[in-house]
C-alpha atoms as a PDB file:
ATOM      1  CA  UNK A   1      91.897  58.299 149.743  1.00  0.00           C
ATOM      2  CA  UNK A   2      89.779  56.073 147.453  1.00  0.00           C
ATOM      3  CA  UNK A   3      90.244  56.227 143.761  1.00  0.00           C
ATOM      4  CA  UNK A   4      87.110  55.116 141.633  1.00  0.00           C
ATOM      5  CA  UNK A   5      87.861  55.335 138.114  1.00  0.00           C
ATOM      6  CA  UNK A   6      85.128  55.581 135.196  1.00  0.00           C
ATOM      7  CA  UNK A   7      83.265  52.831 134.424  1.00  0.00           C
ATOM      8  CA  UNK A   8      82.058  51.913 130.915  1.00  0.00           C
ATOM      9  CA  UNK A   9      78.639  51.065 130.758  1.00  0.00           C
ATOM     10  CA  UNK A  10      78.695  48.239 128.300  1.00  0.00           C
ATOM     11  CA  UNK A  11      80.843  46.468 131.190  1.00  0.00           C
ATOM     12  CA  UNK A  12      78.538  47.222 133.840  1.00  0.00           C
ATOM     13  CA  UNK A  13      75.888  45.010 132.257  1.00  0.00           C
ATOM     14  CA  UNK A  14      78.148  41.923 133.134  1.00  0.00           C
ATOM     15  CA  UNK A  15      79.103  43.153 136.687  1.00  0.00           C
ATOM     16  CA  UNK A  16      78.311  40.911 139.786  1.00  0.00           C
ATOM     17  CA  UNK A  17      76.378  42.448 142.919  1.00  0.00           C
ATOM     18  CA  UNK A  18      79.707  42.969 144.639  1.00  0.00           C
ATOM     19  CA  UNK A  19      81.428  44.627 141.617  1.00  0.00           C
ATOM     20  CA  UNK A  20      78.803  47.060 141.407  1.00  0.00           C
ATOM     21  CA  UNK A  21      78.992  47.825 145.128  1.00  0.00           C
ATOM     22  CA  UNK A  22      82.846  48.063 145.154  1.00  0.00           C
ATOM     23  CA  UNK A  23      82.351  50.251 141.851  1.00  0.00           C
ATOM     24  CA  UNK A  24      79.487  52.491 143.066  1.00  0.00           C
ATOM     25  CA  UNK A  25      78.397  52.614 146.431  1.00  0.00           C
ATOM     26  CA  UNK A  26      80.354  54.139 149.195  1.00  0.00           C
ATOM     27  CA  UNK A  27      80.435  52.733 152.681  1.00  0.00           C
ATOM     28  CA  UNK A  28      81.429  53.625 156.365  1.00  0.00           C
ATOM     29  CA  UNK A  29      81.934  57.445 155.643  1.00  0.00           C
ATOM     30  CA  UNK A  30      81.642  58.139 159.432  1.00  0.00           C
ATOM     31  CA  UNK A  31      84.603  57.083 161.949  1.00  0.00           C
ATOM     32  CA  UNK A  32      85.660  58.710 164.580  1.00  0.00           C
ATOM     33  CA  UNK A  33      88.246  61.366 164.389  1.00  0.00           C
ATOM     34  CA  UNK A  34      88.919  60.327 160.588  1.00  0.00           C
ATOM     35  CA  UNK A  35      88.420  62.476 157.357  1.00  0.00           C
ATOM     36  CA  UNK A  36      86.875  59.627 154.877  1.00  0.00           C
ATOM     37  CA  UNK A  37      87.268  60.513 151.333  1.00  0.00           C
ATOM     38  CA  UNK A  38      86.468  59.027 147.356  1.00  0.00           C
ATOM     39  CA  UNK A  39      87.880  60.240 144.438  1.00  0.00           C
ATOM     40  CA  UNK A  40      85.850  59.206 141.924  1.00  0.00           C
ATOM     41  CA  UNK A  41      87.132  59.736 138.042  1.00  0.00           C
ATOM     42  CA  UNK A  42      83.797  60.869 137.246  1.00  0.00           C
ATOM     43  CA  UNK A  43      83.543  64.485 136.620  1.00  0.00           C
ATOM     44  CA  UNK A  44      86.350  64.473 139.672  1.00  0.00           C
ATOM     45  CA  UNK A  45      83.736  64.869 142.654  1.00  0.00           C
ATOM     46  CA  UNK A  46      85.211  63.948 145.748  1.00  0.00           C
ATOM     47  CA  UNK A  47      83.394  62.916 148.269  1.00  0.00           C
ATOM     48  CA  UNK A  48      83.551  63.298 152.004  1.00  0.00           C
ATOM     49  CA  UNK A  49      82.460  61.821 155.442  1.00  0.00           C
ATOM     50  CA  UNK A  50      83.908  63.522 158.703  1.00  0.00           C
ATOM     51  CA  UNK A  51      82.991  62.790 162.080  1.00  0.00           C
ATOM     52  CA  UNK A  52      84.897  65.352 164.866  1.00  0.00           C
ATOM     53  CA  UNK A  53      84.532  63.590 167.959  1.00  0.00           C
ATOM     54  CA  UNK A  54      87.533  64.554 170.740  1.00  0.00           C
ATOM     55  CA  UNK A  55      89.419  66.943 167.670  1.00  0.00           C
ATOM     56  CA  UNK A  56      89.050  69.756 165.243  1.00  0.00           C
ATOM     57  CA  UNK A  57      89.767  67.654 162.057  1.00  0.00           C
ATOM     58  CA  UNK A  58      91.373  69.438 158.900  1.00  0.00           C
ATOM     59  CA  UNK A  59      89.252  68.900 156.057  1.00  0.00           C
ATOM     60  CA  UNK A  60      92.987  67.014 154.408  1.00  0.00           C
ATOM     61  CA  UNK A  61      93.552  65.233 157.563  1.00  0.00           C
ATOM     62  CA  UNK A  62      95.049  61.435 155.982  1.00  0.00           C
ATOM     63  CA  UNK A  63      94.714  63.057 152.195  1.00  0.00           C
ATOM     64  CA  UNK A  64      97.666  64.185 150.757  1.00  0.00           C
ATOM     65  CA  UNK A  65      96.719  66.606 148.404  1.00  0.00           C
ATOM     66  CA  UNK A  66      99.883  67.143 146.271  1.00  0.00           C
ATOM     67  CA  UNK A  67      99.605  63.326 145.190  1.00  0.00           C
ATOM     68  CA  UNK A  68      96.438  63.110 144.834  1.00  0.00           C
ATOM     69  CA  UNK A  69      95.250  66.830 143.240  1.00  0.00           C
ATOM     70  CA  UNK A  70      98.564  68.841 142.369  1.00  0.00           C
ATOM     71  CA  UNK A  71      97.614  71.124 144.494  1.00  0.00           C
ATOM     72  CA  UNK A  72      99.258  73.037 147.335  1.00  0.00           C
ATOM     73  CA  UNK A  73      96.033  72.571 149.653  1.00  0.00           C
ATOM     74  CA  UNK A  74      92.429  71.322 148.990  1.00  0.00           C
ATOM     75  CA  UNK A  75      90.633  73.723 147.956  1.00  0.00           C
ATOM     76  CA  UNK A  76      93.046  75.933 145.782  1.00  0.00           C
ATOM     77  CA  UNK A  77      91.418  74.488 142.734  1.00  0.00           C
ATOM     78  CA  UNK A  78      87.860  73.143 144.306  1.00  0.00           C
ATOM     79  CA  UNK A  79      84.803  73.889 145.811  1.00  0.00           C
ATOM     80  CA  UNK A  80      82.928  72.117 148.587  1.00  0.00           C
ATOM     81  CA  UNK A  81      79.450  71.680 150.252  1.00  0.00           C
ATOM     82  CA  UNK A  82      78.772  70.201 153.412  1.00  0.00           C
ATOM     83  CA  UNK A  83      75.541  68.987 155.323  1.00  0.00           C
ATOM     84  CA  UNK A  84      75.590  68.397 158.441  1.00  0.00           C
ATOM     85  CA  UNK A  85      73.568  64.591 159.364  1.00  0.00           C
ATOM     86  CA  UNK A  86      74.739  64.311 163.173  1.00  0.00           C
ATOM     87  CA  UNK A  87      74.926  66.332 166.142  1.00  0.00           C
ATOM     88  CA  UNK A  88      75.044  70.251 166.599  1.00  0.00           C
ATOM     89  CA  UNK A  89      78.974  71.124 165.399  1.00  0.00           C
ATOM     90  CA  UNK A  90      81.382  74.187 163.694  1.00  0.00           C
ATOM     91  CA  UNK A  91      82.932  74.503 160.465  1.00  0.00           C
ATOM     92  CA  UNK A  92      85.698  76.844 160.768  1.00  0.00           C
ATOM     93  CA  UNK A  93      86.850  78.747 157.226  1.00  0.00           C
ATOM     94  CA  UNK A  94      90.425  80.457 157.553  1.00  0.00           C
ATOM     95  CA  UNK A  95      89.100  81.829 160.937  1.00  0.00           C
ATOM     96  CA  UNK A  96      85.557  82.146 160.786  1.00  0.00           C
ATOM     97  CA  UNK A  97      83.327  79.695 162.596  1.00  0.00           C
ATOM     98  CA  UNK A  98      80.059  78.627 161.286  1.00  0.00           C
ATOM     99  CA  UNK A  99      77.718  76.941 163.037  1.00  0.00           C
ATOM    100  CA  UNK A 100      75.903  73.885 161.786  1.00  0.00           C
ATOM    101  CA  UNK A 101      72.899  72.458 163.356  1.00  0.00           C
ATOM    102  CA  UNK A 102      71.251  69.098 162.012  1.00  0.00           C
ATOM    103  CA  UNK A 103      70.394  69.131 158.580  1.00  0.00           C
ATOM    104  CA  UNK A 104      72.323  72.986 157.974  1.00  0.00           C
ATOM    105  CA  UNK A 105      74.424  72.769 155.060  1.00  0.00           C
ATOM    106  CA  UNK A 106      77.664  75.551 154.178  1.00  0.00           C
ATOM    107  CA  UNK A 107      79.329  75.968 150.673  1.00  0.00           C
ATOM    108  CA  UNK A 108      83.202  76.772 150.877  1.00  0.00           C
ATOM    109  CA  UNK A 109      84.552  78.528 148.034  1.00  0.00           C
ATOM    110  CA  UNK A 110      87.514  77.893 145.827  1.00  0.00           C
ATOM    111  CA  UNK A 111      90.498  79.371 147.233  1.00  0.00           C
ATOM    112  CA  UNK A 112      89.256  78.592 151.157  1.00  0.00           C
ATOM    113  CA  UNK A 113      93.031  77.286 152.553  1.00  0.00           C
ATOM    114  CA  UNK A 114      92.100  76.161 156.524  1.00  0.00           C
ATOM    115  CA  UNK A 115      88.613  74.108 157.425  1.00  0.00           C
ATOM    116  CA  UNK A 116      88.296  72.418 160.117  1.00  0.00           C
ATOM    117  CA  UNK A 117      85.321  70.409 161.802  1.00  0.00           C
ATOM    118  CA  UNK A 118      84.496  70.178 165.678  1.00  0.00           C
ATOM    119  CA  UNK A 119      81.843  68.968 167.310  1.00  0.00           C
ATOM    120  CA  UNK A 120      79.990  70.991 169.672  1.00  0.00           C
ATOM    121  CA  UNK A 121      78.997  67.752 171.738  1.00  0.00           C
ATOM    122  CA  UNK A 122      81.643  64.244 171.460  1.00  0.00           C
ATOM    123  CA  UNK A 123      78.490  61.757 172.620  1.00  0.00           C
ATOM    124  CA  UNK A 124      76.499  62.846 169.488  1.00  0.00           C
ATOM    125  CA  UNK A 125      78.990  63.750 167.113  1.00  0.00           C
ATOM    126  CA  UNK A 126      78.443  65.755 163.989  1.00  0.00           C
ATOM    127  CA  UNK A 127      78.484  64.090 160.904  1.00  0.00           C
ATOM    128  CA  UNK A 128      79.978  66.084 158.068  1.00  0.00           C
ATOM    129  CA  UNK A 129      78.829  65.073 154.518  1.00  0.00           C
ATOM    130  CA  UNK A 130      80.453  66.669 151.488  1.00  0.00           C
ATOM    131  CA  UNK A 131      81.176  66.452 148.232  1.00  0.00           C
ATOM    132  CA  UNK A 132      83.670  68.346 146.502  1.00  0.00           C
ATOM    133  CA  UNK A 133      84.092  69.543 142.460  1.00  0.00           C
ATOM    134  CA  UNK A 134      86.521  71.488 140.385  1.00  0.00           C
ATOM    135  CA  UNK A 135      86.077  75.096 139.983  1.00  0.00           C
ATOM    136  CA  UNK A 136      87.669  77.541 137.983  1.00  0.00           C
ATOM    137  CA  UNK A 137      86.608  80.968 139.983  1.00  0.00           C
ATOM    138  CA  UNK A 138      86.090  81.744 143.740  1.00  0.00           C
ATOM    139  CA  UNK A 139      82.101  82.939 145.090  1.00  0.00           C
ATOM    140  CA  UNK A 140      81.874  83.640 148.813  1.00  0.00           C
ATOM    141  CA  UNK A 141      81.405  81.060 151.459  1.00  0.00           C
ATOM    142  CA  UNK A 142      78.110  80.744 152.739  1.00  0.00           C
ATOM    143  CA  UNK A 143      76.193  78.983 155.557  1.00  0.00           C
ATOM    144  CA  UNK A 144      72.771  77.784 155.045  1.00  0.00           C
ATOM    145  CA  UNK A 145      69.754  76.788 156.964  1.00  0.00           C
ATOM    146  CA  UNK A 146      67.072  74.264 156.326  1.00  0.00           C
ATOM    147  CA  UNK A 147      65.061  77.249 156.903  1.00  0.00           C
ATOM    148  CA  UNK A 148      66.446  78.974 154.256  1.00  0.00           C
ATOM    149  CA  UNK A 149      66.678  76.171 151.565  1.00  0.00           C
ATOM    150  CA  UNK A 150      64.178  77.235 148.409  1.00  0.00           C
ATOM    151  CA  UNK A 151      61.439  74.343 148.969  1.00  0.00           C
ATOM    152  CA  UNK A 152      59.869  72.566 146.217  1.00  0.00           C
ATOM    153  CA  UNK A 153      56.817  70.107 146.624  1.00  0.00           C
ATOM    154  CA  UNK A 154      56.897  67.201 144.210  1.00  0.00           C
ATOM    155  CA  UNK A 155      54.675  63.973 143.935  1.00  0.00           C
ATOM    156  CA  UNK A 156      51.802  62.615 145.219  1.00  0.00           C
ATOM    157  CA  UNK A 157      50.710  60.119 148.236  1.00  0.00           C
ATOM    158  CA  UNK A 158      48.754  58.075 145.461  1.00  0.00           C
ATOM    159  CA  UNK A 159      52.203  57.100 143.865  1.00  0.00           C
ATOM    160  CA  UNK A 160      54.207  56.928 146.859  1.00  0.00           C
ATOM    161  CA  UNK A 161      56.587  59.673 146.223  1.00  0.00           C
ATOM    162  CA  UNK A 162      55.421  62.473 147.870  1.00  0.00           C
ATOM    163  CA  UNK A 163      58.336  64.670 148.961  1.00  0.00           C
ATOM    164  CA  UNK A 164      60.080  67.932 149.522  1.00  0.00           C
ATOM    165  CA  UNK A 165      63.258  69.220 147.404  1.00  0.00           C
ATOM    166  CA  UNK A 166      65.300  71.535 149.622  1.00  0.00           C
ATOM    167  CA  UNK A 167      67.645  73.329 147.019  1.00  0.00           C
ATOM    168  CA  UNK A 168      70.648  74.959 149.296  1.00  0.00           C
ATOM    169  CA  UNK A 169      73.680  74.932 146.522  1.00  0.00           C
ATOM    170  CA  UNK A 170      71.716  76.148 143.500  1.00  0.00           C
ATOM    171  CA  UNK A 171      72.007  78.890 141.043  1.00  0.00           C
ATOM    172  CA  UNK A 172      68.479  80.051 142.791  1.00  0.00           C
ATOM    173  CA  UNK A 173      70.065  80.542 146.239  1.00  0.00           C
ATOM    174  CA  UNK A 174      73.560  81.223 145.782  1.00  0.00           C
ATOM    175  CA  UNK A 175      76.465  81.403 143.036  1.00  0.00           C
ATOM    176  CA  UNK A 176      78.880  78.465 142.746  1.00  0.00           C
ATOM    177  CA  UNK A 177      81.191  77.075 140.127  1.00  0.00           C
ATOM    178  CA  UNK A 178      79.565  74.199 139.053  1.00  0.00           C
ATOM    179  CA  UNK A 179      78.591  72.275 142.421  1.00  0.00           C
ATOM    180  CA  UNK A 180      74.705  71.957 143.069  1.00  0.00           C
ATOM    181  CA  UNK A 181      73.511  70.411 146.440  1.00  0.00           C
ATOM    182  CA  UNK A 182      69.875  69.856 147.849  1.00  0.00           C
ATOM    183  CA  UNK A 183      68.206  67.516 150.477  1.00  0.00           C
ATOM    184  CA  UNK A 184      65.212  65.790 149.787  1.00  0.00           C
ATOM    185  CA  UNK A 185      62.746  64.554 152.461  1.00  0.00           C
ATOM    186  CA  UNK A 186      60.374  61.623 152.137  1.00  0.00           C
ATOM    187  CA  UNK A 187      56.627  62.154 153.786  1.00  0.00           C
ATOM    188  CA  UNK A 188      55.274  58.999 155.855  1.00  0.00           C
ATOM    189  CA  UNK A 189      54.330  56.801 153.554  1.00  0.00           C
ATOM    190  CA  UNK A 190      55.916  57.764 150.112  1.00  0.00           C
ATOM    191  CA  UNK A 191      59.211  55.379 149.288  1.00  0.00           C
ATOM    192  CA  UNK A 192      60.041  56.139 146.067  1.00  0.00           C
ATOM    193  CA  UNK A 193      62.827  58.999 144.432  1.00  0.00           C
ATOM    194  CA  UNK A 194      63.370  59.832 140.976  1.00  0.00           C
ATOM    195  CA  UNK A 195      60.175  58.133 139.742  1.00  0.00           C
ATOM    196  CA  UNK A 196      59.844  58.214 136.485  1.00  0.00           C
ATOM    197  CA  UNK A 197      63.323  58.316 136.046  1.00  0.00           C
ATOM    198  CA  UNK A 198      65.755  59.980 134.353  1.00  0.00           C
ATOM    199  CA  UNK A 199      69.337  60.400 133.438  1.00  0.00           C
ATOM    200  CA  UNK A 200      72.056  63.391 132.866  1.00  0.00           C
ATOM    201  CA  UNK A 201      74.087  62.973 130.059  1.00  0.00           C
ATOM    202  CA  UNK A 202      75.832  66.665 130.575  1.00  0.00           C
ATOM    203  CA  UNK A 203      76.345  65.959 134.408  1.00  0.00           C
ATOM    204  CA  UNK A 204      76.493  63.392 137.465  1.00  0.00           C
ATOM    205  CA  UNK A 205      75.387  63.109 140.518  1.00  0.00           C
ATOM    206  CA  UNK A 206      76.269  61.613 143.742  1.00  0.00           C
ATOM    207  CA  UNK A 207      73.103  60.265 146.288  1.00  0.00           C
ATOM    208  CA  UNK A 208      73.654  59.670 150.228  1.00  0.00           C
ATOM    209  CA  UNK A 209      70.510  58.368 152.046  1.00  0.00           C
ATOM    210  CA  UNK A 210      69.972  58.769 156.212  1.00  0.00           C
ATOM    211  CA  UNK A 211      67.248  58.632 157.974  1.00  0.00           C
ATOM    212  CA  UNK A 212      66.591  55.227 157.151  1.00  0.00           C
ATOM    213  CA  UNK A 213      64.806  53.068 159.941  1.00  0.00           C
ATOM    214  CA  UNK A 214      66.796  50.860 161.591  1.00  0.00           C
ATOM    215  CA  UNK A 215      66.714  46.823 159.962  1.00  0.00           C
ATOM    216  CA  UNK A 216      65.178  48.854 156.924  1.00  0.00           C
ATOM    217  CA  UNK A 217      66.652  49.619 153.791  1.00  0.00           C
ATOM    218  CA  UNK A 218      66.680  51.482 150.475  1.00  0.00           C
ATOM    219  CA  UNK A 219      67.230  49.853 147.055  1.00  0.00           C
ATOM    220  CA  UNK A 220      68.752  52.138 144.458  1.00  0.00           C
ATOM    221  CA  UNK A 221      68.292  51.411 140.959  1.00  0.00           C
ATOM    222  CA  UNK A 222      70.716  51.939 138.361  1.00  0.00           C
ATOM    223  CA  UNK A 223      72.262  51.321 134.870  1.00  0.00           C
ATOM    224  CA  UNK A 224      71.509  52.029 131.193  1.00  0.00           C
ATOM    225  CA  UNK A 225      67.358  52.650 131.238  1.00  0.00           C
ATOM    226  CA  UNK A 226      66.966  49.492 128.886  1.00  0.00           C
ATOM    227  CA  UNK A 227      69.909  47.154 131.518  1.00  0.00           C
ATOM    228  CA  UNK A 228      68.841  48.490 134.783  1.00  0.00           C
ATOM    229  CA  UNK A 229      70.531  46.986 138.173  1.00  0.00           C
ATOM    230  CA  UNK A 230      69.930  47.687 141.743  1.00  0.00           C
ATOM    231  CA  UNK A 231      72.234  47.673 145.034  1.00  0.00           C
ATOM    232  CA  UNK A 232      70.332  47.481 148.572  1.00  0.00           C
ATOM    233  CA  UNK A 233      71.352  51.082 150.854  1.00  0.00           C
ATOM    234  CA  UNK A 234      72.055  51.213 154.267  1.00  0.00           C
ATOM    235  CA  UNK A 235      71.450  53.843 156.490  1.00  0.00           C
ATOM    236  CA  UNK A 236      74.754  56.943 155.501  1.00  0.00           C
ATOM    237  CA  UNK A 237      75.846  55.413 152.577  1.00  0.00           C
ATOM    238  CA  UNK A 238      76.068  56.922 149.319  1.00  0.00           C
ATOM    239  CA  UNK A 239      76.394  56.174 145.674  1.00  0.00           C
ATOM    240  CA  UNK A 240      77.838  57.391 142.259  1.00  0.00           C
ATOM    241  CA  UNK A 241      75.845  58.121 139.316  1.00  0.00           C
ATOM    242  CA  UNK A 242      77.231  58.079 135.693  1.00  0.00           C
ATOM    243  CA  UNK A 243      75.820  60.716 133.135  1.00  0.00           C
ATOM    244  CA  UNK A 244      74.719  57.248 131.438  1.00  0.00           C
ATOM    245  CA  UNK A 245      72.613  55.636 134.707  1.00  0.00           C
ATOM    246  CA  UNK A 246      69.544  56.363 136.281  1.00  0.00           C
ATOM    247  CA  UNK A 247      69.755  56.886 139.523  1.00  0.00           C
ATOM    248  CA  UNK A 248      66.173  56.041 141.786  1.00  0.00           C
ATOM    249  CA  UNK A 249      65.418  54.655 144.747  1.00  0.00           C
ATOM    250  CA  UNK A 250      62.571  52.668 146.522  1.00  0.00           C
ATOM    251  CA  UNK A 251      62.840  52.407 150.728  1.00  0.00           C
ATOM    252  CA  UNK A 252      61.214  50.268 153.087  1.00  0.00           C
ATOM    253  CA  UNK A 253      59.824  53.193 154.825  1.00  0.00           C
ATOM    254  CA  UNK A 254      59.842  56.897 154.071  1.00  0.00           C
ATOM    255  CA  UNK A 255      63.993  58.461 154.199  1.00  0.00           C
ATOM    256  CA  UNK A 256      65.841  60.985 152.976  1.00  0.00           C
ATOM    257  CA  UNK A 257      68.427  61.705 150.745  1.00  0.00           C
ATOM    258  CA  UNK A 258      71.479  64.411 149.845  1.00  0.00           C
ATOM    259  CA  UNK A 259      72.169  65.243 145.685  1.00  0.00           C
ATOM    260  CA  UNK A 260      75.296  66.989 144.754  1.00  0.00           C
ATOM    261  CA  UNK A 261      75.360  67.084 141.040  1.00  0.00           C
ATOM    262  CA  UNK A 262      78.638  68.517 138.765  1.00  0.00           C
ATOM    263  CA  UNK A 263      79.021  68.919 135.225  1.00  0.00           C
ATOM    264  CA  UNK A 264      78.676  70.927 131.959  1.00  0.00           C
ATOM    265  CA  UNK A 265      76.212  72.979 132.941  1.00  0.00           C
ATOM    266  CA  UNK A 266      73.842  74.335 136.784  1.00  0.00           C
ATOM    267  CA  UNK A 267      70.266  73.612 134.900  1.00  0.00           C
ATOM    268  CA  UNK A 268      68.294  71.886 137.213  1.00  0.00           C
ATOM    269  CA  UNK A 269      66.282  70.683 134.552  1.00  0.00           C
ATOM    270  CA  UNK A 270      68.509  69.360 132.146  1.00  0.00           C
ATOM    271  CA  UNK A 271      67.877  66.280 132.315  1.00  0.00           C
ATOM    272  CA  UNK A 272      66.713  62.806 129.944  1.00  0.00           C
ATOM    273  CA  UNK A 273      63.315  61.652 131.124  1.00  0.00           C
ATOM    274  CA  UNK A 274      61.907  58.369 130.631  1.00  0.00           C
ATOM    275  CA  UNK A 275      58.582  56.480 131.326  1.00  0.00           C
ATOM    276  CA  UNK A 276      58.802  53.632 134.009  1.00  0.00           C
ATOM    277  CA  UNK A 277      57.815  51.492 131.291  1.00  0.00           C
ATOM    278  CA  UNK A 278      60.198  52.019 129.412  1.00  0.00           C
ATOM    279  CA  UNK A 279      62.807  50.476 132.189  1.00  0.00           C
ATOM    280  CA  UNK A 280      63.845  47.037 131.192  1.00  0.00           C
END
């Protein structure tokens, strides 16, 4: 597994492009048959790329948890949601089997000791995406449904950002620890996220973009408001954001993009906004 520790932001001002990205972006979640996983030191999210192409993979398979958690298995002390970006597959919870279909999401609670991924079809794989926090009590597993995701219109085609917020693991849909989830969707012709911006000094987040058109891109802006930096996104990566960064993003076409946010608090809207000019 991966180990990103903290990073101080006063040092990230003098980091090169490749010190950010080996800092802050994460790469080639997807590989066949392999459980992909980052540890990253801040607020200890974990997070997760599994791709179940001619096996049911364990959701530890390569990790060993008593190194790397103390634990006895995964999710003894943790919670976990997963979307599902690929093909039609099954997430199986200590026996019961839970379909995902593109875009379907499921929340595994604390205390869940067998998961395992399959694939319902091995020439287009499903492509698990999760991300993982520390939690304290159990809820109840749950599978959710684009269709069932509370919806939330934001922005405008006049500023390019004109998007839906699907909120699946959220205090407004279902109880959790501490983990919050959602999918945003781009409409044709908006490129921009998280504009104005903002930060979260009580929580972070974690971003993975898809659906980005092939030879296009997304660049993701970051740092301290006033000592912003950027990194250029390809299609299934994903990126960590400090309480201390912002954390928006500008495409070369319309994409979309996964939160998971963990911290001191579930408020959606606690957050530190900022005017665009302020940005330096």
């Amino acid at each position: 597994m991966d180990i990103r520790y903290s990073a101080n932001q006063k040092d990230v001002r003098r980091y090169t492009t490749e010190e950010l990205r080996d800092e802050f972006l994460i790469t080639d979640l997807y590989q066949p048959d392999q459980v992909s996983a980052v540890y990253s030191h801040v607020d200890r999210m974990v997070v997760l790329g599994i791709m179940p192409v001619k096996e049911a993979l364990p959701i530890d398979k390569g990790i060993n948890v008593m190194s790397n958690f103390g634990t006895e298995y995964f999710l003894e002390r943790r919670e976990v949601g997963f979307f599902n970006l690929g093909g039609p597959g099954v997430c199986t919870v200590d026996g019961t089997a839970y379909k995902l279909g593109p875009r379907d999401c499921i929340y595994i609670t604390k205390g869940s000791q067998e998961v395992t991924f399959q694939s319902d079809n091995p020439s287009e794989p499903a492509k698990f995406y999760g991300v993982s926090a520390p939690a304290h009590k159990a809820c109840e597993t749950r599978l959710l449904t684009i269709a069932e995701a509370a919806k939330n219109p934001l922005g405008s085609a006049e500023t390019s950002n004109k998007r839906v917020i699907n909120q699946f693991i959220h205090p407004a849909v279902l109880e959790t620890c501490q983990l919050l989830m959602g999918l945003t969707i781009l409409e044709p012709g908006s490129v921009w996220n998280t504009m104005p911006p903002h930060t979260h000094e009580r929580r972070m987040e974690v971003y993975t973009y898809f659906d980005i058109p092939e030879n296009g891109a997304v660049f993701h802006f970051m740092g301290e408001p006033k000592e912003t930096r950027h990194l250029v996104i390809q299609n299934y990566d994903a990126i960590i954001s400090p309480s201390w960064s912002i954390h928006s993003g500008c495409g070369t076409a319309n994409y979309a993009f996964i939160w998971a946010m963990g911290g001191e608090n579930q408020t959606f809207t606690d957050m530190d906004t900022m005017s665009a000019s302020d940005l330096r």
